[in-house]
Amino acid sequence: MLINPNTLRDDLERLEAIEKASLRLVVQAVYDFRATAEEIFKFESDLVADIGEDLTREALDKLGVSKIDQRLFGKIDYKKARYLFQPDFAIKQALFVDSKAEKVSGRGTATLQTSQLSLTVKQFRANEQIEVQGKLPCIIDNSFITTTIFVKYNYDEVDGKNILHDITIAALPNGFLQDIYNPTAHETIFIAGRNAPSRGEEFRVRLSFNRLKEKANWRVQNIKLHPNEFKWNE
């Protein structure tokens, strides 16, 4: 009944379908929770990053997913081992959902750590070509296909309050999709991250939502706040 996740190395169309279905799940959970998110952002005094983390976890817990008794590790806010059921197959999945919160001026990107991606980052920095391998495996314990999604809360600060503007949700490709999304340093979905190698800061990279959309428009969805309705970006 369950397909072997290793077969997805040679079945990239099915892997894309898995990631699209997972993105739909997260988008629906956050959309259902958007009014609460707007209110909490406005009145909570915690750091915006902590608020975003709590909101995403609560939204997904409220919607609910199937569960497998498997502990997952990693620097990601929400981690869940689960079954993913599709009309013609089922698979075990390690679903990772991380939250970001940034002012609207930075809405075009999300800053990632290597522990949050299974792709190899291929890009140019300081006119030099680099390749940095992500630390998240494509498959965990030879059983769970890894799927990573980012929820980005875009806000403005008005009169000392954080006003949520909209929410961007993006599905980062699994490393098996390397040759489609980041085959070379010239063809990449990444731009230089906010880290300074001269100060010994850990490598980070920014995912460009526009570059990702150019590869697959559906991978980046945007949720407007009430009373705006959501329309899936195909």
C-alpha positions as YAML, in Angstrom:
chain: A
units: angstrom
residues:
- id: 1
  name: MET
  ca: [0.00, 0.00, 0.00]
- id: 2
  name: LEU
  ca: [2.80, 2.44, 0.90]
- id: 3
  name: ILE
  ca: [5.24, 3.40, -1.83]
- id: 4
  name: ASN
  ca: [8.98, 3.39, -1.14]
- id: 5
  name: PRO
  ca: [10.18, 7.03, -0.96]
- id: 6
  name: ASN
  ca: [13.39, 6.04, -2.76]
- id: 7
  name: THR
  ca: [11.36, 5.49, -5.93]
- id: 8
  name: LEU
  ca: [10.73, 9.25, -6.03]
- id: 9
  name: ARG
  ca: [14.30, 9.80, -7.23]
- id: 10
  name: ASP
  ca: [13.04, 8.65, -10.61]
- id: 11
  name: ASP
  ca: [9.44, 9.83, -10.29]
- id: 12
  name: LEU
  ca: [9.80, 13.58, -9.95]
- id: 13
  name: GLU
  ca: [6.28, 14.28, -11.16]
- id: 14
  name: ARG
  ca: [4.88, 12.32, -8.23]
- id: 15
  name: LEU
  ca: [7.28, 14.08, -5.85]
- id: 16
  name: GLU
  ca: [6.01, 17.45, -7.10]
- id: 17
  name: ALA
  ca: [2.43, 16.25, -6.52]
- id: 18
  name: ILE
  ca: [3.31, 15.34, -2.92]
- id: 19
  name: GLU
  ca: [4.75, 18.78, -2.29]
- id: 20
  name: LYS
  ca: [1.78, 20.52, -3.90]
- id: 21
  name: ALA
  ca: [-0.69, 18.55, -1.77]
- id: 22
  name: SER
  ca: [1.34, 19.38, 1.36]
- id: 23
  name: LEU
  ca: [1.39, 23.06, 0.46]
- id: 24
  name: ARG
  ca: [-2.39, 23.01, 0.06]
- id: 25
  name: LEU
  ca: [-2.67, 21.59, 3.57]
- id: 26
  name: VAL
  ca: [-0.55, 24.34, 5.13]
- id: 27
  name: VAL
  ca: [-2.23, 27.09, 3.11]
- id: 28
  name: GLN
  ca: [-5.68, 25.92, 4.23]
- id: 29
  name: ALA
  ca: [-4.61, 25.76, 7.88]
- id: 30
  name: VAL
  ca: [-3.12, 29.26, 7.83]
- id: 31
  name: TYR
  ca: [-6.03, 30.69, 5.83]
- id: 32
  name: ASP
  ca: [-8.55, 29.34, 8.34]
- id: 33
  name: PHE
  ca: [-6.48, 30.95, 11.12]
- id: 34
  name: ARG
  ca: [-5.78, 34.31, 9.46]
- id: 35
  name: ALA
  ca: [-8.25, 36.42, 11.49]
- id: 36
  name: THR
  ca: [-6.77, 35.12, 14.74]
- id: 37
  name: ALA
  ca: [-3.26, 35.71, 13.38]
- id: 38
  name: GLU
  ca: [-4.07, 39.33, 12.58]
- id: 39
  name: GLU
  ca: [-5.44, 39.94, 16.08]
- id: 40
  name: ILE
  ca: [-2.55, 38.24, 17.86]
- id: 41
  name: PHE
  ca: [0.05, 40.13, 15.82]
- id: 42
  name: LYS
  ca: [-1.59, 43.42, 16.77]
- id: 43
  name: PHE
  ca: [-1.93, 42.87, 20.50]
- id: 44
  name: GLU
  ca: [0.83, 40.44, 21.52]
- id: 45
  name: SER
  ca: [4.05, 41.94, 22.83]
- id: 46
  name: ASP
  ca: [6.29, 38.94, 22.11]
- id: 47
  name: LEU
  ca: [8.97, 38.98, 19.43]
- id: 48
  name: VAL
  ca: [7.39, 38.70, 15.99]
- id: 49
  name: ALA
  ca: [9.42, 35.57, 15.21]
- id: 50
  name: ASP
  ca: [8.00, 33.86, 18.31]
- id: 51
  name: ILE
  ca: [4.49, 34.99, 17.41]
- id: 52
  name: GLY
  ca: [4.81, 33.55, 13.91]
- id: 53
  name: GLU
  ca: [6.09, 30.25, 15.24]
- id: 54
  name: ASP
  ca: [3.19, 29.94, 17.68]
- id: 55
  name: LEU
  ca: [0.60, 30.90, 15.05]
- id: 56
  name: THR
  ca: [1.76, 28.34, 12.51]
- id: 57
  name: ARG
  ca: [1.89, 25.54, 15.06]
- id: 58
  name: GLU
  ca: [-1.55, 26.38, 16.43]
- id: 59
  name: ALA
  ca: [-3.06, 26.65, 12.93]
- id: 60
  name: LEU
  ca: [-1.75, 23.24, 11.92]
- id: 61
  name: ASP
  ca: [-2.69, 21.61, 15.22]
- id: 62
  name: LYS
  ca: [-6.20, 22.99, 14.86]
- id: 63
  name: LEU
  ca: [-6.60, 21.56, 11.36]
- id: 64
  name: GLY
  ca: [-4.95, 18.27, 12.33]
- id: 65
  name: VAL
  ca: [-3.00, 15.71, 10.29]
- id: 66
  name: SER
  ca: [-2.44, 11.97, 10.45]
- id: 67
  name: LYS
  ca: [0.34, 11.02, 12.85]
- id: 68
  name: ILE
  ca: [3.11, 8.44, 13.00]
- id: 69
  name: ASP
  ca: [4.96, 7.80, 16.23]
- id: 70
  name: GLN
  ca: [8.36, 8.97, 15.00]
- id: 71
  name: ARG
  ca: [10.47, 11.73, 16.52]
- id: 72
  name: LEU
  ca: [11.90, 14.21, 14.02]
- id: 73
  name: PHE
  ca: [14.87, 16.48, 14.66]
- id: 74
  name: GLY
  ca: [15.92, 19.79, 13.15]
- id: 75
  name: LYS
  ca: [15.83, 23.56, 13.60]
- id: 76
  name: ILE
  ca: [12.31, 23.90, 12.26]
- id: 77
  name: ASP
  ca: [9.27, 25.12, 14.17]
- id: 78
  name: TYR
  ca: [6.75, 22.41, 13.26]
- id: 79
  name: LYS
  ca: [7.80, 18.81, 12.65]
- id: 80
  name: LYS
  ca: [5.39, 15.98, 12.02]
- id: 81
  name: ALA
  ca: [5.84, 12.41, 10.83]
- id: 82
  name: ARG
  ca: [2.63, 11.47, 9.06]
- id: 83
  name: TYR
  ca: [0.93, 9.46, 6.36]
- id: 84
  name: LEU
  ca: [0.08, 11.29, 3.14]
- id: 85
  name: PHE
  ca: [-2.79, 9.71, 1.22]
- id: 86
  name: GLN
  ca: [-3.42, 10.34, -2.46]
- id: 87
  name: PRO
  ca: [-5.96, 8.68, -4.80]
- id: 88
  name: ASP
  ca: [-3.42, 6.26, -6.28]
- id: 89
  name: PHE
  ca: [-0.78, 5.93, -3.56]
- id: 90
  name: ALA
  ca: [0.16, 6.58, 0.06]
- id: 91
  name: ILE
  ca: [3.55, 7.45, 1.54]
- id: 92
  name: LYS
  ca: [5.23, 8.24, 4.84]
- id: 93
  name: GLN
  ca: [6.25, 11.87, 5.08]
- id: 94
  name: ALA
  ca: [8.39, 14.03, 7.35]
- id: 95
  name: LEU
  ca: [6.58, 17.37, 7.16]
- id: 96
  name: PHE
  ca: [8.62, 20.38, 8.23]
- id: 97
  name: VAL
  ca: [7.00, 23.82, 8.44]
- id: 98
  name: ASP
  ca: [9.06, 26.82, 9.50]
- id: 99
  name: SER
  ca: [7.81, 30.33, 10.27]
- id: 100
  name: LYS
  ca: [9.34, 33.67, 9.42]
- id: 101
  name: ALA
  ca: [8.21, 37.18, 10.31]
- id: 102
  name: GLU
  ca: [9.59, 40.26, 8.64]
- id: 103
  name: LYS
  ca: [8.53, 43.77, 7.76]
- id: 104
  name: VAL
  ca: [6.83, 44.20, 4.39]
- id: 105
  name: SER
  ca: [9.99, 45.67, 2.89]
- id: 106
  name: GLY
  ca: [11.55, 42.18, 3.07]
- id: 107
  name: ARG
  ca: [8.57, 40.25, 1.79]
- id: 108
  name: GLY
  ca: [10.32, 38.98, -1.35]
- id: 109
  name: THR
  ca: [12.60, 36.48, 0.38]
- id: 110
  name: ALA
  ca: [12.92, 34.07, 3.29]
- id: 111
  name: THR
  ca: [16.24, 33.55, 5.08]
- id: 112
  name: LEU
  ca: [17.15, 29.88, 5.50]
- id: 113
  name: GLN
  ca: [19.79, 27.90, 7.33]
- id: 114
  name: THR
  ca: [21.40, 24.82, 5.80]
- id: 115
  name: SER
  ca: [19.67, 22.72, 8.47]
- id: 116
  name: GLN
  ca: [16.34, 23.69, 6.86]
- id: 117
  name: LEU
  ca: [16.93, 22.44, 3.32]
- id: 118
  name: SER
  ca: [17.92, 19.30, 1.48]
- id: 119
  name: LEU
  ca: [18.97, 21.07, -1.73]
- id: 120
  name: THR
  ca: [22.56, 22.00, -2.47]
- id: 121
  name: VAL
  ca: [22.78, 25.79, -2.63]
- id: 122
  name: LYS
  ca: [24.54, 26.70, -5.87]
- id: 123
  name: GLN
  ca: [25.14, 30.40, -6.36]
- id: 124
  name: PHE
  ca: [27.71, 33.16, -6.74]
- id: 125
  name: ARG
  ca: [29.00, 35.12, -3.76]
- id: 126
  name: ALA
  ca: [31.61, 37.85, -4.10]
- id: 127
  name: ASN
  ca: [31.98, 36.78, -7.74]
- id: 128
  name: GLU
  ca: [32.89, 33.26, -6.69]
- id: 129
  name: GLN
  ca: [30.85, 30.15, -7.44]
- id: 130
  name: ILE
  ca: [29.92, 28.21, -4.31]
- id: 131
  name: GLU
  ca: [28.08, 25.00, -3.50]
- id: 132
  name: VAL
  ca: [26.81, 24.38, 0.04]
- id: 133
  name: GLN
  ca: [24.98, 21.15, 0.81]
- id: 134
  name: GLY
  ca: [21.82, 21.38, 2.87]
- id: 135
  name: LYS
  ca: [21.87, 19.32, 6.05]
- id: 136
  name: LEU
  ca: [18.32, 18.00, 5.86]
- id: 137
  name: PRO
  ca: [18.19, 14.56, 4.19]
- id: 138
  name: CYS
  ca: [15.89, 13.97, 1.23]
- id: 139
  name: ILE
  ca: [14.61, 10.86, 3.01]
- id: 140
  name: ILE
  ca: [14.68, 10.30, 6.77]
- id: 141
  name: ASP
  ca: [15.41, 6.84, 8.17]
- id: 142
  name: ASN
  ca: [14.99, 5.43, 4.66]
- id: 143
  name: SER
  ca: [11.24, 5.69, 5.23]
- id: 144
  name: PHE
  ca: [9.98, 9.30, 5.26]
- id: 145
  name: ILE
  ca: [10.11, 11.64, 2.29]
- id: 146
  name: THR
  ca: [11.12, 15.11, 3.49]
- id: 147
  name: THR
  ca: [8.86, 18.04, 2.66]
- id: 148
  name: THR
  ca: [9.71, 21.59, 3.76]
- id: 149
  name: ILE
  ca: [7.34, 24.55, 3.72]
- id: 150
  name: PHE
  ca: [7.89, 28.11, 4.90]
- id: 151
  name: VAL
  ca: [5.25, 30.49, 6.25]
- id: 152
  name: LYS
  ca: [6.28, 34.16, 6.03]
- id: 153
  name: TYR
  ca: [4.30, 36.73, 8.03]
- id: 154
  name: ASN
  ca: [4.65, 40.16, 6.41]
- id: 155
  name: TYR
  ca: [3.89, 43.01, 8.78]
- id: 156
  name: ASP
  ca: [4.25, 46.76, 9.31]
- id: 157
  name: GLU
  ca: [4.87, 48.60, 12.56]
- id: 158
  name: VAL
  ca: [2.26, 51.32, 13.13]
- id: 159
  name: ASP
  ca: [2.07, 53.40, 16.31]
- id: 160
  name: GLY
  ca: [4.08, 50.80, 18.20]
- id: 161
  name: LYS
  ca: [1.89, 47.89, 17.08]
- id: 162
  name: ASN
  ca: [2.66, 45.13, 14.60]
- id: 163
  name: ILE
  ca: [0.06, 45.15, 11.85]
- id: 164
  name: LEU
  ca: [-0.05, 41.95, 9.84]
- id: 165
  name: HIS
  ca: [-0.27, 42.78, 6.12]
- id: 166
  name: ASP
  ca: [-0.39, 39.38, 4.41]
- id: 167
  name: ILE
  ca: [1.12, 35.88, 4.59]
- id: 168
  name: THR
  ca: [3.36, 34.20, 2.03]
- id: 169
  name: ILE
  ca: [3.62, 30.40, 2.03]
- id: 170
  name: ALA
  ca: [6.25, 28.63, -0.07]
- id: 171
  name: ALA
  ca: [7.10, 24.98, -0.73]
- id: 172
  name: LEU
  ca: [10.84, 24.46, -0.93]
- id: 173
  name: PRO
  ca: [11.77, 21.67, -3.37]
- id: 174
  name: ASN
  ca: [13.16, 18.42, -2.01]
- id: 175
  name: GLY
  ca: [16.80, 17.78, -2.91]
- id: 176
  name: PHE
  ca: [15.76, 15.15, -5.48]
- id: 177
  name: LEU
  ca: [14.50, 18.12, -7.54]
- id: 178
  name: GLN
  ca: [17.92, 19.80, -7.61]
- id: 179
  name: ASP
  ca: [18.34, 19.66, -11.39]
- id: 180
  name: ILE
  ca: [15.01, 21.41, -11.93]
- id: 181
  name: TYR
  ca: [15.26, 24.22, -9.42]
- id: 182
  name: ASN
  ca: [18.98, 24.89, -8.84]
- id: 183
  name: PRO
  ca: [21.08, 22.97, -11.37]
- id: 184
  name: THR
  ca: [23.90, 25.54, -11.51]
- id: 185
  name: ALA
  ca: [25.06, 28.73, -9.83]
- id: 186
  name: HIS
  ca: [23.73, 30.62, -12.86]
- id: 187
  name: GLU
  ca: [20.28, 29.03, -12.58]
- id: 188
  name: THR
  ca: [19.22, 29.30, -8.96]
- id: 189
  name: ILE
  ca: [16.26, 30.11, -6.74]
- id: 190
  name: PHE
  ca: [18.57, 31.57, -4.09]
- id: 191
  name: ILE
  ca: [20.22, 34.91, -3.45]
- id: 192
  name: ALA
  ca: [22.96, 35.76, -0.96]
- id: 193
  name: GLY
  ca: [21.91, 35.30, 2.65]
- id: 194
  name: ARG
  ca: [22.23, 37.68, 5.56]
- id: 195
  name: ASN
  ca: [25.45, 36.34, 7.01]
- id: 196
  name: ALA
  ca: [28.93, 37.81, 7.11]
- id: 197
  name: PRO
  ca: [31.66, 35.18, 6.52]
- id: 198
  name: SER
  ca: [34.24, 37.76, 7.61]
- id: 199
  name: ARG
  ca: [32.70, 37.64, 11.10]
- id: 200
  name: GLY
  ca: [32.48, 33.87, 11.15]
- id: 201
  name: GLU
  ca: [28.69, 33.82, 10.95]
- id: 202
  name: GLU
  ca: [27.01, 30.55, 10.00]
- id: 203
  name: PHE
  ca: [26.07, 30.23, 6.34]
- id: 204
  name: ARG
  ca: [22.59, 31.39, 5.48]
- id: 205
  name: VAL
  ca: [20.85, 31.88, 2.17]
- id: 206
  name: ARG
  ca: [17.74, 33.70, 1.04]
- id: 207
  name: LEU
  ca: [15.05, 31.92, -0.94]
- id: 208
  name: SER
  ca: [13.77, 34.27, -3.65]
- id: 209
  name: PHE
  ca: [10.01, 33.89, -3.98]
- id: 210
  name: ASN
  ca: [10.05, 35.43, -7.48]
- id: 211
  name: ARG
  ca: [12.73, 33.03, -8.71]
- id: 212
  name: LEU
  ca: [10.86, 30.09, -7.23]
- id: 213
  name: LYS
  ca: [7.63, 31.24, -8.89]
- id: 214
  name: GLU
  ca: [9.42, 31.44, -12.23]
- id: 215
  name: LYS
  ca: [10.23, 27.76, -11.89]
- id: 216
  name: ALA
  ca: [6.80, 26.70, -10.58]
- id: 217
  name: ASN
  ca: [4.17, 29.37, -9.95]
- id: 218
  name: TRP
  ca: [2.14, 27.18, -7.57]
- id: 219
  name: ARG
  ca: [5.04, 26.87, -5.11]
- id: 220
  name: VAL
  ca: [4.43, 30.37, -3.71]
- id: 221
  name: GLN
  ca: [0.98, 31.30, -2.38]
- id: 222
  name: ASN
  ca: [-0.13, 34.57, -0.81]
- id: 223
  name: ILE
  ca: [-2.93, 34.94, 1.74]
- id: 224
  name: LYS
  ca: [-4.57, 38.34, 2.11]
- id: 225
  name: LEU
  ca: [-6.39, 39.21, 5.30]
- id: 226
  name: HIS
  ca: [-10.16, 39.45, 5.80]
- id: 227
  name: PRO
  ca: [-12.33, 40.33, 3.89]
- id: 228
  name: ASN
  ca: [-10.16, 39.30, 0.93]
- id: 229
  name: GLU
  ca: [-10.74, 35.81, -0.40]
- id: 230
  name: PHE
  ca: [-7.91, 33.43, -1.26]
- id: 231
  name: LYS
  ca: [-7.30, 32.23, -4.80]
- id: 232
  name: TRP
  ca: [-4.85, 29.39, -5.41]
- id: 233
  name: ASN
  ca: [-1.95, 30.46, -7.64]
- id: 234
  name: GLU
  ca: [-1.55, 27.71, -10.23]
...
